[in-house]
């Protein structure tokens, strides 16, 4: 079986490429205390114009669709309070925002956060938001299928570049909750 590493020529530990990462992601890697050595989080430099999943798999290999995960920011609302959370699901699925997410957050209503909110609060670029380096206190809702794959190709915090991270490492990130059926 192919891995995301098979699609790229230049693969390096992300800690060797901190200069190409957004401040929140670089900071999280510098302060890493995860379940695996930080060197297991890999970085591949990709064209920012090919950051969107459909374009990425068209250019780097269609089989990457099964091994890519997308991170989206959602806003759960109850009364006057808004809770921001990140959801990580396999790229060929969509986050069940109105079902699983809404119930997990205890919200009356849940929706995708506006782009300005998602990027402004996370410090990351639209199209590159990643679960590594999320703001303190944000829940990370992770589909069980992401936790179960050997490696996931995810955003790097910017449109340029991708991270390759073992699924089990993603499940151990701060604030992570693994949920069955999050990706539908």
mmCIF file of C-alpha atoms in Angstrom:
data_model
loop_
_atom_site.group_PDB
_atom_site.id
_atom_site.type_symbol
_atom_site.label_atom_id
_atom_site.label_comp_id
_atom_site.label_asym_id
_atom_site.label_seq_id
_atom_site.Cartn_x
_atom_site.Cartn_y
_atom_site.Cartn_z
ATOM 1 C CA UNK A 1 0.000 0.000 0.000
ATOM 2 C CA UNK A 2 1.284 3.455 -0.873
ATOM 3 C CA UNK A 3 1.805 6.094 1.810
ATOM 4 C CA UNK A 4 1.650 9.878 1.434
ATOM 5 C CA UNK A 5 5.457 9.898 1.484
ATOM 6 C CA UNK A 6 5.468 8.071 -1.873
ATOM 7 C CA UNK A 7 3.995 11.101 -3.674
ATOM 8 C CA UNK A 8 6.755 13.578 -2.827
ATOM 9 C CA UNK A 9 10.484 13.843 -3.513
ATOM 10 C CA UNK A 10 11.581 16.055 -0.615
ATOM 11 C CA UNK A 11 10.227 14.895 2.752
ATOM 12 C CA UNK A 12 11.749 16.265 5.946
ATOM 13 C CA UNK A 13 10.880 16.409 9.618
ATOM 14 C CA UNK A 14 8.694 19.485 10.049
ATOM 15 C CA UNK A 15 11.008 20.785 12.795
ATOM 16 C CA UNK A 16 13.642 21.266 10.079
ATOM 17 C CA UNK A 17 11.246 23.533 8.140
ATOM 18 C CA UNK A 18 9.912 25.821 10.875
ATOM 19 C CA UNK A 19 10.688 28.809 8.653
ATOM 20 C CA UNK A 20 7.973 27.661 6.235
ATOM 21 C CA UNK A 21 5.294 27.160 8.898
ATOM 22 C CA UNK A 22 2.883 29.650 10.437
ATOM 23 C CA UNK A 23 3.732 30.857 13.945
ATOM 24 C CA UNK A 24 1.143 28.685 15.761
ATOM 25 C CA UNK A 25 2.299 25.502 14.011
ATOM 26 C CA UNK A 26 6.002 26.257 14.458
ATOM 27 C CA UNK A 27 5.372 27.077 18.129
ATOM 28 C CA UNK A 28 3.491 23.820 18.695
ATOM 29 C CA UNK A 29 6.324 21.824 17.145
ATOM 30 C CA UNK A 30 8.977 23.652 19.199
ATOM 31 C CA UNK A 31 7.034 22.861 22.393
ATOM 32 C CA UNK A 32 6.107 19.317 21.302
ATOM 33 C CA UNK A 33 5.337 16.844 24.070
ATOM 34 C CA UNK A 34 3.252 14.380 22.072
ATOM 35 C CA UNK A 35 3.145 10.617 22.246
ATOM 36 C CA UNK A 36 5.688 10.204 19.441
ATOM 37 C CA UNK A 37 8.945 12.009 18.690
ATOM 38 C CA UNK A 38 8.369 15.322 16.911
ATOM 39 C CA UNK A 39 10.566 14.076 14.054
ATOM 40 C CA UNK A 40 7.705 11.744 13.046
ATOM 41 C CA UNK A 41 5.752 14.807 11.886
ATOM 42 C CA UNK A 42 6.933 15.304 8.335
ATOM 43 C CA UNK A 43 6.773 18.302 6.010
ATOM 44 C CA UNK A 44 6.514 18.332 2.228
ATOM 45 C CA UNK A 45 6.771 21.558 0.276
ATOM 46 C CA UNK A 46 3.888 21.898 -2.172
ATOM 47 C CA UNK A 47 2.654 24.569 -4.536
ATOM 48 C CA UNK A 48 0.149 26.857 -2.742
ATOM 49 C CA UNK A 49 -1.999 26.835 -5.877
ATOM 50 C CA UNK A 50 -2.420 23.082 -5.409
ATOM 51 C CA UNK A 51 -3.458 23.186 -1.739
ATOM 52 C CA UNK A 52 -7.118 22.312 -2.252
ATOM 53 C CA UNK A 53 -7.719 18.575 -1.978
ATOM 54 C CA UNK A 54 -9.153 18.027 -5.475
ATOM 55 C CA UNK A 55 -6.271 19.858 -7.154
ATOM 56 C CA UNK A 56 -3.676 18.220 -4.888
ATOM 57 C CA UNK A 57 -4.770 14.662 -5.673
ATOM 58 C CA UNK A 58 -5.047 15.497 -9.373
ATOM 59 C CA UNK A 59 -1.404 16.629 -9.391
ATOM 60 C CA UNK A 60 0.249 14.331 -6.847
ATOM 61 C CA UNK A 61 -1.779 11.109 -7.091
ATOM 62 C CA UNK A 62 -5.447 10.170 -6.885
ATOM 63 C CA UNK A 63 -4.724 7.554 -4.201
ATOM 64 C CA UNK A 64 -3.862 10.434 -1.819
ATOM 65 C CA UNK A 65 -7.584 11.160 -1.434
ATOM 66 C CA UNK A 66 -7.911 8.132 0.871
ATOM 67 C CA UNK A 67 -4.940 9.299 2.981
ATOM 68 C CA UNK A 68 -5.667 13.008 3.207
ATOM 69 C CA UNK A 69 -7.602 14.686 5.989
ATOM 70 C CA UNK A 70 -9.190 18.121 6.043
ATOM 71 C CA UNK A 71 -9.410 20.354 9.094
ATOM 72 C CA UNK A 72 -12.362 22.729 9.301
ATOM 73 C CA UNK A 73 -13.298 25.233 11.993
ATOM 74 C CA UNK A 74 -16.856 25.148 13.283
ATOM 75 C CA UNK A 75 -18.831 27.436 15.552
ATOM 76 C CA UNK A 76 -21.310 25.967 18.000
ATOM 77 C CA UNK A 77 -23.876 28.412 19.403
ATOM 78 C CA UNK A 78 -26.014 28.123 22.506
ATOM 79 C CA UNK A 79 -27.669 31.217 23.870
ATOM 80 C CA UNK A 80 -25.204 34.060 23.467
ATOM 81 C CA UNK A 81 -22.114 31.840 23.655
ATOM 82 C CA UNK A 82 -20.066 30.670 20.701
ATOM 83 C CA UNK A 83 -17.665 27.732 20.957
ATOM 84 C CA UNK A 84 -15.044 27.322 18.233
ATOM 85 C CA UNK A 85 -13.753 23.843 17.507
ATOM 86 C CA UNK A 86 -11.748 22.127 14.801
ATOM 87 C CA UNK A 87 -12.909 18.979 13.021
ATOM 88 C CA UNK A 88 -10.532 16.616 11.241
ATOM 89 C CA UNK A 89 -12.096 14.188 8.777
ATOM 90 C CA UNK A 90 -10.831 12.153 5.850
ATOM 91 C CA UNK A 91 -10.827 14.225 2.672
ATOM 92 C CA UNK A 92 -13.376 12.031 0.898
ATOM 93 C CA UNK A 93 -15.908 12.683 3.691
ATOM 94 C CA UNK A 94 -17.566 15.738 5.225
ATOM 95 C CA UNK A 95 -17.875 16.673 8.875
ATOM 96 C CA UNK A 96 -21.353 16.004 10.262
ATOM 97 C CA UNK A 97 -21.669 19.546 11.596
ATOM 98 C CA UNK A 98 -25.421 19.530 12.242
ATOM 99 C CA UNK A 99 -25.412 16.114 13.914
ATOM 100 C CA UNK A 100 -22.276 14.778 15.608
ATOM 101 C CA UNK A 101 -20.553 18.161 16.035
ATOM 102 C CA UNK A 102 -23.606 20.016 17.309
ATOM 103 C CA UNK A 103 -24.418 17.283 19.842
ATOM 104 C CA UNK A 104 -20.814 16.955 21.032
ATOM 105 C CA UNK A 105 -20.490 20.698 21.591
ATOM 106 C CA UNK A 106 -23.876 20.856 23.327
ATOM 107 C CA UNK A 107 -24.885 23.560 20.885
ATOM 108 C CA UNK A 108 -28.328 24.522 19.688
ATOM 109 C CA UNK A 109 -26.846 25.398 16.299
ATOM 110 C CA UNK A 110 -23.526 24.549 14.650
ATOM 111 C CA UNK A 111 -22.076 25.776 11.382
ATOM 112 C CA UNK A 112 -18.766 26.333 9.666
ATOM 113 C CA UNK A 113 -17.058 29.354 11.199
ATOM 114 C CA UNK A 114 -16.720 32.370 8.880
ATOM 115 C CA UNK A 115 -13.364 32.409 7.078
ATOM 116 C CA UNK A 116 -12.301 35.592 8.880
ATOM 117 C CA UNK A 117 -13.009 33.966 12.246
ATOM 118 C CA UNK A 118 -11.321 30.671 11.356
ATOM 119 C CA UNK A 119 -8.156 32.328 10.087
ATOM 120 C CA UNK A 120 -8.087 35.195 12.575
ATOM 121 C CA UNK A 121 -8.563 33.004 15.650
ATOM 122 C CA UNK A 122 -6.282 30.164 14.485
ATOM 123 C CA UNK A 123 -3.494 32.296 13.003
ATOM 124 C CA UNK A 124 -3.512 30.006 9.963
ATOM 125 C CA UNK A 125 -4.383 30.462 6.302
ATOM 126 C CA UNK A 126 -7.656 29.377 4.740
ATOM 127 C CA UNK A 127 -6.997 26.134 2.875
ATOM 128 C CA UNK A 128 -4.149 25.174 5.196
ATOM 129 C CA UNK A 129 -5.718 25.012 8.667
ATOM 130 C CA UNK A 130 -4.236 22.149 10.641
ATOM 131 C CA UNK A 131 -4.916 20.584 14.040
ATOM 132 C CA UNK A 132 -1.319 21.149 15.134
ATOM 133 C CA UNK A 133 -1.046 24.555 16.781
ATOM 134 C CA UNK A 134 -4.722 25.231 17.417
ATOM 135 C CA UNK A 135 -5.527 27.840 20.070
ATOM 136 C CA UNK A 136 -5.555 26.605 23.674
ATOM 137 C CA UNK A 137 -8.946 25.397 24.775
ATOM 138 C CA UNK A 138 -10.271 24.563 21.307
ATOM 139 C CA UNK A 139 -11.760 21.096 21.091
ATOM 140 C CA UNK A 140 -10.336 18.990 18.257
ATOM 141 C CA UNK A 141 -12.989 16.597 17.019
ATOM 142 C CA UNK A 142 -11.246 13.805 15.135
ATOM 143 C CA UNK A 143 -13.049 11.207 13.085
ATOM 144 C CA UNK A 144 -12.128 7.673 14.195
ATOM 145 C CA UNK A 145 -11.146 6.841 10.608
ATOM 146 C CA UNK A 146 -8.384 9.489 10.752
ATOM 147 C CA UNK A 147 -7.012 8.035 13.990
ATOM 148 C CA UNK A 148 -6.934 4.590 12.361
ATOM 149 C CA UNK A 149 -4.877 5.399 9.248
ATOM 150 C CA UNK A 150 -1.106 4.911 9.399
ATOM 151 C CA UNK A 151 -0.399 8.400 8.007
ATOM 152 C CA UNK A 152 -2.589 11.383 7.203
ATOM 153 C CA UNK A 153 -1.671 14.156 4.783
ATOM 154 C CA UNK A 154 -2.951 17.372 6.389
ATOM 155 C CA UNK A 155 -2.535 21.127 6.105
ATOM 156 C CA UNK A 156 0.563 22.849 7.452
ATOM 157 C CA UNK A 157 -1.065 26.077 8.636
ATOM 158 C CA UNK A 158 -0.531 27.749 5.275
ATOM 159 C CA UNK A 159 -1.485 26.900 1.714
ATOM 160 C CA UNK A 160 2.149 26.133 0.991
ATOM 161 C CA UNK A 161 3.207 22.710 2.181
ATOM 162 C CA UNK A 162 1.569 19.750 3.868
ATOM 163 C CA UNK A 163 2.260 17.740 6.992
ATOM 164 C CA UNK A 164 2.308 13.951 7.109
ATOM 165 C CA UNK A 165 1.351 12.698 10.565
ATOM 166 C CA UNK A 166 0.554 9.237 11.952
ATOM 167 C CA UNK A 167 -3.165 8.952 12.726
ATOM 168 C CA UNK A 168 -2.457 7.863 16.308
ATOM 169 C CA UNK A 169 -0.366 11.016 16.863
ATOM 170 C CA UNK A 170 -3.260 13.160 15.664
ATOM 171 C CA UNK A 171 -5.572 11.360 18.108
ATOM 172 C CA UNK A 172 -3.206 12.314 20.934
ATOM 173 C CA UNK A 173 -3.103 16.056 20.185
ATOM 174 C CA UNK A 174 -4.205 18.475 22.931
ATOM 175 C CA UNK A 175 -7.983 18.699 23.139
ATOM 176 C CA UNK A 176 -8.507 15.778 20.738
ATOM 177 C CA UNK A 177 -11.649 13.697 21.044
ATOM 178 C CA UNK A 178 -12.021 10.749 18.673
ATOM 179 C CA UNK A 179 -15.604 10.411 17.451
ATOM 180 C CA UNK A 180 -17.169 7.612 15.415
ATOM 181 C CA UNK A 181 -19.268 8.914 12.524
ATOM 182 C CA UNK A 182 -17.877 12.457 12.481
ATOM 183 C CA UNK A 183 -16.961 12.065 8.817
ATOM 184 C CA UNK A 184 -19.907 11.120 6.608
#
